Coordinates of N, CA, C and O in Angstrom, one line a residue:
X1 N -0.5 9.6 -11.0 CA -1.1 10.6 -10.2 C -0.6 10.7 -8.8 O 0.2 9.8 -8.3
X2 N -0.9 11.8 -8.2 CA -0.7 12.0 -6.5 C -1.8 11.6 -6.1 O -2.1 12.3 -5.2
X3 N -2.8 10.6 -6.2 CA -3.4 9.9 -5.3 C -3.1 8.8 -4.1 O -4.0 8.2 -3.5
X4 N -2.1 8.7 -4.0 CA -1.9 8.1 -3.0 C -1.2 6.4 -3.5 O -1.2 5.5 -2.7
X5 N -0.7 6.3 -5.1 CA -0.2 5.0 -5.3 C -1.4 4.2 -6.0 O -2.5 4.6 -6.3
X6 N -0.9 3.1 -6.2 CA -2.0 1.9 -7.0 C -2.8 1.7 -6.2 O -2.5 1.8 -5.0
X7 N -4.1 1.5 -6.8 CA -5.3 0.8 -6.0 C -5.4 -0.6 -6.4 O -5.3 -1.0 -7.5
X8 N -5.9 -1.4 -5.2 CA -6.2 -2.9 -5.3 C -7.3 -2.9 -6.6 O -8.0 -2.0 -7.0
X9 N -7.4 -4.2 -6.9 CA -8.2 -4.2 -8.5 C -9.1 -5.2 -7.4 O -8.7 -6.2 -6.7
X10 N -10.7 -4.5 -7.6 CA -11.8 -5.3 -7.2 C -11.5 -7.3 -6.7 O -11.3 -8.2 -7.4
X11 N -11.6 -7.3 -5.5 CA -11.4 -9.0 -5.5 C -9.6 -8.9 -4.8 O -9.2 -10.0 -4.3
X12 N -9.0 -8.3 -4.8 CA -7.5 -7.9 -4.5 C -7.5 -8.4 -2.9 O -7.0 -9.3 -2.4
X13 N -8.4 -7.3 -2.3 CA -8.6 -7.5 -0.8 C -8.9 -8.6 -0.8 O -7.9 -9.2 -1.0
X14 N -9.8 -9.4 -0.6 CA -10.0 -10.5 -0.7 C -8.9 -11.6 -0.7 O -8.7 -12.4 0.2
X15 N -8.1 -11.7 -2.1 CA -7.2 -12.6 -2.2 C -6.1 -12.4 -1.3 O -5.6 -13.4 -0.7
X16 N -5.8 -11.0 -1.1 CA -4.8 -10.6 -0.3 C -5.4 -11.5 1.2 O -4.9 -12.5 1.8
X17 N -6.4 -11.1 1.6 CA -6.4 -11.3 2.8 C -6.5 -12.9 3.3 O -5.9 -13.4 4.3
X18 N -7.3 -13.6 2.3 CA -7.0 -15.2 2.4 C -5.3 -15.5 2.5 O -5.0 -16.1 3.5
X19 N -4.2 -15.2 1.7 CA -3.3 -15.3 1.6 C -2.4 -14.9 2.6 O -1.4 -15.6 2.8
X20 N -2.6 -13.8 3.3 CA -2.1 -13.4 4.7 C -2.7 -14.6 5.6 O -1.8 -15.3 6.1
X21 N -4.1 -14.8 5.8 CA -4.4 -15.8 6.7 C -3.9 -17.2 6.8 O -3.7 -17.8 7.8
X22 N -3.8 -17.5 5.6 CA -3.4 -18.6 5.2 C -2.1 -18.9 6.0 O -1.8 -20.1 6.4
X23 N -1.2 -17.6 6.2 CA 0.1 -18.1 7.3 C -0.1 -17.8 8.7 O 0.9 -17.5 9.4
X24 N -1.2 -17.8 9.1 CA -1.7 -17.4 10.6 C -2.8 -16.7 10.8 O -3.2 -15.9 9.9
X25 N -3.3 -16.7 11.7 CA -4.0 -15.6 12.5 C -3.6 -14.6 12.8 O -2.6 -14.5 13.4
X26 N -4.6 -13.5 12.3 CA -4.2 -11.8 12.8 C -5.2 -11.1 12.5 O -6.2 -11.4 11.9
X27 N -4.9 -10.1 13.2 CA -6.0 -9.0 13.5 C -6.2 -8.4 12.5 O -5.3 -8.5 11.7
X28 N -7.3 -7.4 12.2 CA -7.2 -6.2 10.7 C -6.3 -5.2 10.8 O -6.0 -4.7 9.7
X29 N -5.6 -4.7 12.0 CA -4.9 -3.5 12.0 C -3.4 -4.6 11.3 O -2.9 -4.2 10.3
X30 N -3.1 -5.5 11.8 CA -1.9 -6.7 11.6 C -2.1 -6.6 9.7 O -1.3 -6.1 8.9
X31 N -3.3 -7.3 9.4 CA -3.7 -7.6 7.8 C -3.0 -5.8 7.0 O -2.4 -5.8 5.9
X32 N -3.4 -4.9 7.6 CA -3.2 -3.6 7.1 C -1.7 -3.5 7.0 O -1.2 -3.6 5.8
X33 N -0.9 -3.3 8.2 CA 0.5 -3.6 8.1 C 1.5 -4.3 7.3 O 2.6 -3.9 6.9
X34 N 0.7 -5.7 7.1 CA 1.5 -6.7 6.5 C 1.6 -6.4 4.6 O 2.6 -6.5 3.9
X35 N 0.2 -5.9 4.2 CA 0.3 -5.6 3.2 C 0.8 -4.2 2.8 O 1.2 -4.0 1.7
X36 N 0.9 -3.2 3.8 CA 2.3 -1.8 3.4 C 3.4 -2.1 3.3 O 4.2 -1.6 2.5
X37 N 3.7 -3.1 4.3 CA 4.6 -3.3 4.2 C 5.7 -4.2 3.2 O 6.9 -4.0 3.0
X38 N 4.6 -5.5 2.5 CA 5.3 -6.2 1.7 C 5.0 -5.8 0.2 O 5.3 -6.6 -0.7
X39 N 4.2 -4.1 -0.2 CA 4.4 -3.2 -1.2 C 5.5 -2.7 -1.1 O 6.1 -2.7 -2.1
X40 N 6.3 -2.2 0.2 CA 7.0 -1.2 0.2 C 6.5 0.0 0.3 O 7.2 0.9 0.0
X41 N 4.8 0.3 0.9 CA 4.0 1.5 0.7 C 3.4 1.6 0.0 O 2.4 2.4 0.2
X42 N 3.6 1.0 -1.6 CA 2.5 1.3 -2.3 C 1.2 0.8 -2.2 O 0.3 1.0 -3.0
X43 N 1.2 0.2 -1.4 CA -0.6 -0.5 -1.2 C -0.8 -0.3 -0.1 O -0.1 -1.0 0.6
X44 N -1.7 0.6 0.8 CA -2.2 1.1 2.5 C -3.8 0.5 2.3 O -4.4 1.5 2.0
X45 N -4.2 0.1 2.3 CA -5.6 -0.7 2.1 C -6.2 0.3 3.3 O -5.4 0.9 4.0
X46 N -7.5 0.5 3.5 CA -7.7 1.4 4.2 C -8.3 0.6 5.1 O -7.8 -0.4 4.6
X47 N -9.1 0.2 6.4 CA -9.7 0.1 7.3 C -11.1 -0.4 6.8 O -11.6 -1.5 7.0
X48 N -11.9 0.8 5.8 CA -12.8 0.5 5.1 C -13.2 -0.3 4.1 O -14.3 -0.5 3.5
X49 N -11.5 -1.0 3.9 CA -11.6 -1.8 2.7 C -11.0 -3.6 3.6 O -10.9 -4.6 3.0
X50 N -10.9 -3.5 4.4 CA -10.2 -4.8 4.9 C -11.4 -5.2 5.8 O -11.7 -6.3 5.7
X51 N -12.2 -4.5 6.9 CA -13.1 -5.0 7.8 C -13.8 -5.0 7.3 O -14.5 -5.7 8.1
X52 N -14.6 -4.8 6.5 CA -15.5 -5.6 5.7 C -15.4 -6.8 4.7 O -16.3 -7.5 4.4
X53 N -14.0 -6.8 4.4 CA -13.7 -7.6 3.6 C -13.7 -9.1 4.5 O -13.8 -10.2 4.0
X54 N -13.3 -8.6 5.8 CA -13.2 -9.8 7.0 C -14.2 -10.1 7.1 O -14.4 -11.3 6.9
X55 N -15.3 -9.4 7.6 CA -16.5 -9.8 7.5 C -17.5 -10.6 6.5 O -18.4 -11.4 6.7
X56 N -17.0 -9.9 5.3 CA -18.1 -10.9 4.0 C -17.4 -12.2 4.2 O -18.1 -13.1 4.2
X57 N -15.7 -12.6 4.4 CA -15.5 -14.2 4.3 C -15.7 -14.7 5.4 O -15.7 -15.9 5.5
X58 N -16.0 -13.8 6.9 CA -16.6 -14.5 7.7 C -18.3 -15.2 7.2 O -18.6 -16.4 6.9
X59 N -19.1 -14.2 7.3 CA -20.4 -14.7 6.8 C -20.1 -15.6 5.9 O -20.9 -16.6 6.1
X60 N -19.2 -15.9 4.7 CA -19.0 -17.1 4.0 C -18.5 -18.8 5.0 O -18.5 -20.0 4.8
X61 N -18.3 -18.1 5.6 CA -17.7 -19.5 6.3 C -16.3 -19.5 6.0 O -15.9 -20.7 6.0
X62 N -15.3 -18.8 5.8 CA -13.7 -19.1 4.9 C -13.6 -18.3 6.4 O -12.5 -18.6 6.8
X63 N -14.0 -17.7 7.1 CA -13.0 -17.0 8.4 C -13.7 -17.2 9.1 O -14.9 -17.3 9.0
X64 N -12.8 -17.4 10.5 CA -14.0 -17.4 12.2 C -12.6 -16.6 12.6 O -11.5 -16.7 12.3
X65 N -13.4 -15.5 13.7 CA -13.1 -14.7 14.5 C -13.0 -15.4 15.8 O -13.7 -16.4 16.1
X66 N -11.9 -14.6 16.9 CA -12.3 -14.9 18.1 C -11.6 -13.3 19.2 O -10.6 -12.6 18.9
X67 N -12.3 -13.3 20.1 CA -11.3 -12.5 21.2 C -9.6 -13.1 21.4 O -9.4 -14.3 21.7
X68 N -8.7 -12.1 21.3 CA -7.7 -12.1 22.0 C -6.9 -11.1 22.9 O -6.5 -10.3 22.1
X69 N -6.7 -10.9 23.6 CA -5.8 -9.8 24.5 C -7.0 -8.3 23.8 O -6.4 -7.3 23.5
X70 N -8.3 -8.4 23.8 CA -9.1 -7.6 23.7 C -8.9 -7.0 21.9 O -9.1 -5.8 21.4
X71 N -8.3 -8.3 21.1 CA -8.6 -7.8 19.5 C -9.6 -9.0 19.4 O -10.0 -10.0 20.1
X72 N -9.9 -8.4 18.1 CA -10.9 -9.8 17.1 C -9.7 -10.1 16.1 O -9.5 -9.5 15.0
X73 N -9.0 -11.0 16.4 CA -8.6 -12.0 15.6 C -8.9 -13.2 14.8 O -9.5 -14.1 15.3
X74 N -8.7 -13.2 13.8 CA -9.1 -13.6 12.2 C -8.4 -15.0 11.8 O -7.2 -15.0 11.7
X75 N -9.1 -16.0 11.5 CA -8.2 -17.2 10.8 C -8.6 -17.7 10.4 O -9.6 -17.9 11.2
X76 N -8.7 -18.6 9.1 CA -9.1 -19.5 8.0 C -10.3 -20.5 8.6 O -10.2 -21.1 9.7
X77 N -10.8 -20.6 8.2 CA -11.5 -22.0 8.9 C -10.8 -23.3 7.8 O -9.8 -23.1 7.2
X78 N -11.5 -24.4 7.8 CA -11.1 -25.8 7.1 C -11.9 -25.5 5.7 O -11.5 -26.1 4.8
X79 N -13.0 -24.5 5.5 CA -13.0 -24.3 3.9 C -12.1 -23.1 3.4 O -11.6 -23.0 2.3
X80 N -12.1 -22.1 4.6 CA -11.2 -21.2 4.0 C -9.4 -21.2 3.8 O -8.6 -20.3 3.3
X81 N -9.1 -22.4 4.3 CA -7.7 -23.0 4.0 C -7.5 -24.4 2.7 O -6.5 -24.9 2.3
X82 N -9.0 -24.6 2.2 CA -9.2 -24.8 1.2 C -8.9 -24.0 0.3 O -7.8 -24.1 -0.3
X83 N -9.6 -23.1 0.0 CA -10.3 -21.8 -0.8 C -8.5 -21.6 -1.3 O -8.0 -21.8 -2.4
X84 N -7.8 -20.9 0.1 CA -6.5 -20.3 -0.2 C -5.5 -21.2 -1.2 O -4.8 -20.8 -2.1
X85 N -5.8 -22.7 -0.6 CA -4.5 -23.3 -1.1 C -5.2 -23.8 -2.6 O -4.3 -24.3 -3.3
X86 N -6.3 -23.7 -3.2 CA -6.8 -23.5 -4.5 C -6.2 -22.6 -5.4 O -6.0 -22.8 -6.6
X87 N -5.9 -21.0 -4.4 CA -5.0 -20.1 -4.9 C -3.9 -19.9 -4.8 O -3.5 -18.7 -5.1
X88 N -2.9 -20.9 -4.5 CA -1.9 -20.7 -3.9 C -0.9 -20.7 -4.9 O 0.2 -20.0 -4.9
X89 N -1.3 -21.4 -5.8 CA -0.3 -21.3 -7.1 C -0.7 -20.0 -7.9 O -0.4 -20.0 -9.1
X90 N -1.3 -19.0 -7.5 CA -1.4 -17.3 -8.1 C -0.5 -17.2 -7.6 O -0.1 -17.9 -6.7
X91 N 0.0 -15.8 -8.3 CA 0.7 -14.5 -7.2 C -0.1 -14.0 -6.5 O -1.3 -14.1 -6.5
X92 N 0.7 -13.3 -5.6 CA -0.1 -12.8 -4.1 C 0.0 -11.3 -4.9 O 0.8 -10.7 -5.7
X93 N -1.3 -11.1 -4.3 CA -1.8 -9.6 -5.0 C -1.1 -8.9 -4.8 O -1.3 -7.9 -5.4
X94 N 0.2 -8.8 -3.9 CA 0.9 -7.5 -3.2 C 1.8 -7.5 -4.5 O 2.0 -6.4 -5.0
X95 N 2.4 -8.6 -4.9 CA 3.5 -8.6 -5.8 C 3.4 -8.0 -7.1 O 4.4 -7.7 -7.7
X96 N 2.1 -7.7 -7.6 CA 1.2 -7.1 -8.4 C 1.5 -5.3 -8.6 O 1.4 -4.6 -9.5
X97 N 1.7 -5.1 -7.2 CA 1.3 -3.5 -6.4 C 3.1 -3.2 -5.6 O 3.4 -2.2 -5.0
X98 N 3.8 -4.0 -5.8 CA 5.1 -3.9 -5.2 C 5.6 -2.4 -6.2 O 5.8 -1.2 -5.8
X99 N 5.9 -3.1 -7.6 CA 6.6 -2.1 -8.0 C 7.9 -2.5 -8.1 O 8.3 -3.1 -7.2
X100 N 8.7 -2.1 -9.2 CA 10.3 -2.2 -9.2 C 10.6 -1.4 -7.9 O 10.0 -0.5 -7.2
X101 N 12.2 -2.1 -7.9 CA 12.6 -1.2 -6.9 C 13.0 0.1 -7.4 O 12.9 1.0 -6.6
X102 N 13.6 0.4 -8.7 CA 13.7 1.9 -8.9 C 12.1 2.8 -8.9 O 11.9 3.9 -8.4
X103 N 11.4 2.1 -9.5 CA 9.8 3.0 -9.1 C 9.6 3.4 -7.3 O 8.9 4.3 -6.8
X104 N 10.4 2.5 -6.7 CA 9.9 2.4 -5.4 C 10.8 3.3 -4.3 O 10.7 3.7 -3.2
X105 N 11.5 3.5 -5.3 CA 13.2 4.6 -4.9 C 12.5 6.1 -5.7 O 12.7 7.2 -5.3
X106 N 11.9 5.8 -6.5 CA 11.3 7.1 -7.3 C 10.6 7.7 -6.5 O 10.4 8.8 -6.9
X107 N 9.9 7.4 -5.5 CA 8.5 7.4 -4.9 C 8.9 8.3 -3.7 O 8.5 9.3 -3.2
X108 N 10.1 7.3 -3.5 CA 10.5 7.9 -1.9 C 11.2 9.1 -2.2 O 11.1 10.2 -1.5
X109 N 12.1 9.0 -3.5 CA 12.8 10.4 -3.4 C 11.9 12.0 -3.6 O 12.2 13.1 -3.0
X110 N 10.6 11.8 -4.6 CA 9.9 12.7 -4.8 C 9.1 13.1 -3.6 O 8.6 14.2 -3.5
X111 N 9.1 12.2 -2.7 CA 8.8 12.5 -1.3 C 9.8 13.7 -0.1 O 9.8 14.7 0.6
X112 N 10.5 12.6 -0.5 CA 11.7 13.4 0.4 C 11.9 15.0 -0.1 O 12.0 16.0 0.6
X113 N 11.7 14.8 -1.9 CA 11.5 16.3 -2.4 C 10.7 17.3 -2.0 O 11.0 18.5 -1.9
X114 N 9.7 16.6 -1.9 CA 8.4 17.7 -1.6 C 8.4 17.8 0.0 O 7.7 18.7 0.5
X115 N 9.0 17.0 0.7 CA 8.8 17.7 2.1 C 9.8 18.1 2.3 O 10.1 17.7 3.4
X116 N 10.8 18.8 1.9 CA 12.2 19.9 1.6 C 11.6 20.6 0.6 O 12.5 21.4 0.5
X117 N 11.1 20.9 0.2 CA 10.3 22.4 -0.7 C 9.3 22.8 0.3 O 9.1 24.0 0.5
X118 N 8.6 21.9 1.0 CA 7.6 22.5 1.7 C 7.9 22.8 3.4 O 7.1 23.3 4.2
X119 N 9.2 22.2 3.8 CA 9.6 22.7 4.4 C 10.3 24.6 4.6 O 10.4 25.4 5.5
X120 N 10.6 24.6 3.2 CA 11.6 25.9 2.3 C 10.4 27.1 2.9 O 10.5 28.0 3.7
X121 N 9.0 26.3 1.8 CA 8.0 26.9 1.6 C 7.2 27.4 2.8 O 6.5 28.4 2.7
X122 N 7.3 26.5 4.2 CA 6.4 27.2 5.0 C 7.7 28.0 6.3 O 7.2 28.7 7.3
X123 N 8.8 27.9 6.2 CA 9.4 28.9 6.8 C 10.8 29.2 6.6 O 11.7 29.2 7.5
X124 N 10.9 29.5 5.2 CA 11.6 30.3 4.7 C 11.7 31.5 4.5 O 11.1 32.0 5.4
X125 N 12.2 32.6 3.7 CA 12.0 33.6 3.9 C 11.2 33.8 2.2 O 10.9 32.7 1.7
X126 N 10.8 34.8 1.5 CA 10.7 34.9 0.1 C 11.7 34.7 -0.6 O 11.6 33.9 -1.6
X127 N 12.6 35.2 -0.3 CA 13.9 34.9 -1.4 C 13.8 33.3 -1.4 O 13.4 33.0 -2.5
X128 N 14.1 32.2 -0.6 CA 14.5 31.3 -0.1 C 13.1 30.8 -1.4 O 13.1 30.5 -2.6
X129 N 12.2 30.8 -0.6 CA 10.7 30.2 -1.2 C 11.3 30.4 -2.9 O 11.3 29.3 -3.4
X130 N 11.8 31.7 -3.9 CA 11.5 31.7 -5.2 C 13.0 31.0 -5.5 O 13.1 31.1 -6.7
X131 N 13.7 30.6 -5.1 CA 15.1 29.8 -5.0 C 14.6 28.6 -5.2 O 14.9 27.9 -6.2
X132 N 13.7 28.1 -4.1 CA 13.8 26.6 -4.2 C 12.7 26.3 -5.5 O 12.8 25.2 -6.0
X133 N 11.7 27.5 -5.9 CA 10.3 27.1 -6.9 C 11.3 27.3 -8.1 O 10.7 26.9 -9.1
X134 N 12.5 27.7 -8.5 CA 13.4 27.7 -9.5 C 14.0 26.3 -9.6 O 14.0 25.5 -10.4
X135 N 14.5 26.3 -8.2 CA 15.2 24.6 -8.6 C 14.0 23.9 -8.8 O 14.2 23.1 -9.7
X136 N 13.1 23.7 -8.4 CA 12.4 22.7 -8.8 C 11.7 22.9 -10.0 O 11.3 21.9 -10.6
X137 N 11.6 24.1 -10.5 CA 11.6 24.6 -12.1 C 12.6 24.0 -13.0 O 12.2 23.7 -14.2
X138 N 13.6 23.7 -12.6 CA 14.9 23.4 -13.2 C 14.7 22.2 -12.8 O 13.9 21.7 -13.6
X139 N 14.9 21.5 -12.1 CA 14.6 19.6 -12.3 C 13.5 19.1 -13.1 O 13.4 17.9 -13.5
X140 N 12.3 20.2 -13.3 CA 11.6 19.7 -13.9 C 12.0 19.6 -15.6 O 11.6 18.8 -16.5
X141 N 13.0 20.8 -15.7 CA 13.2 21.1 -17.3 C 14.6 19.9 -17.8 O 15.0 19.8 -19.0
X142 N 15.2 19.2 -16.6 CA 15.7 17.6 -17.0 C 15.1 16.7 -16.8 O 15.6 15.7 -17.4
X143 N 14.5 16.6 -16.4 CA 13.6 15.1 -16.1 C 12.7 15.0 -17.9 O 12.5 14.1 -18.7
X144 N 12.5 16.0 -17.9 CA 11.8 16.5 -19.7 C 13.2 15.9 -20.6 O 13.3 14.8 -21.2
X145 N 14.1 16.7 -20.5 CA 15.6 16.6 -21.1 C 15.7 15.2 -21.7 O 15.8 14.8 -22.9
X146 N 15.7 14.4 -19.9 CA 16.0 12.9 -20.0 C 15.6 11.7 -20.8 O 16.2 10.7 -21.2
X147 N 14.0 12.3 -20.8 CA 12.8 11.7 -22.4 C 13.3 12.1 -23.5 O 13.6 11.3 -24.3
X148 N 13.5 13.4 -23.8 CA 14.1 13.5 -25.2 C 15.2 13.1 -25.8 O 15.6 13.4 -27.0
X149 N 15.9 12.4 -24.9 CA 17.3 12.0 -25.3 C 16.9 10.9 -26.0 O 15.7 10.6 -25.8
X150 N 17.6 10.1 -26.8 CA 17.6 9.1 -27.7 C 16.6 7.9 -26.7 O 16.4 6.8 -27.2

């Protein structure tokens, strides 16, 4: 679908986030980053899904918080570097949500597509606009092609 990529599977944030900790301290906006980034985009965890998630392993005792340079910075305590290195022999949930790299090349190109059609589309002329809704009529009737081939 166009929703926006894979969603983490219940317990994901969590493991993800022990496992990020586990090589340092960092903030939630840092935890958010590290995981778009080591999908390649397909995993953006939202804000609403990681600071709470900091918070339930705080209340557990597995994180202590502190001020730094005016963030709340995040790091394992001595059960929660337990806890991690119990998991450490899993895969890290990101690797899960990475994706091949041609899925990940697929992703970006249909991107690139659709913001060049909709650039066409919001100031083009008409002609221009039923040109580009043809070609993309026509990529759609190979991409079809490409399945029916042997």
């Amino acid at each position: 679908g166009w929703g926006g990529g894979p969603r983490a599977r219940r317990g994901d944030v969590r493991a993800a986030v022990l496992r990020l900790l586990s090589e340092g301290p960092m903030h939630g906006y840092q935890i958010i980053q590290e995981l778009t980034e080591r999908t390649g985009g397909a995993w953006r965890p939202s804000p609403g899904s990681v600071y709470p998630t900091l918070q339930l392993l705080e209340d557990e005792g597995l994180v202590a918080s502190n001020e730094a340079d005016g963030k709340r910075v995040y790091g394992l305590t001595e059960e929660g570097r337990r806890v991690a290195a119990e998991r450490g022999e899993e895969a890290a949930p990101w690797e899960d949500l990475s994706g091949s790299a041609a899925g990940l090349e697929a992703r970006k190109a249909v991107g690139r597509l659709f913001a060049a059609f909709w650039q066409v589309a919001q100031s083009g002329s008409a002609d221009q606009t039923e040109r580009a809704v043809e070609i993309l009529n026509e990529a759609r009737k190979k991409l079809y092609a490409i399945l029916a081939e042997d």
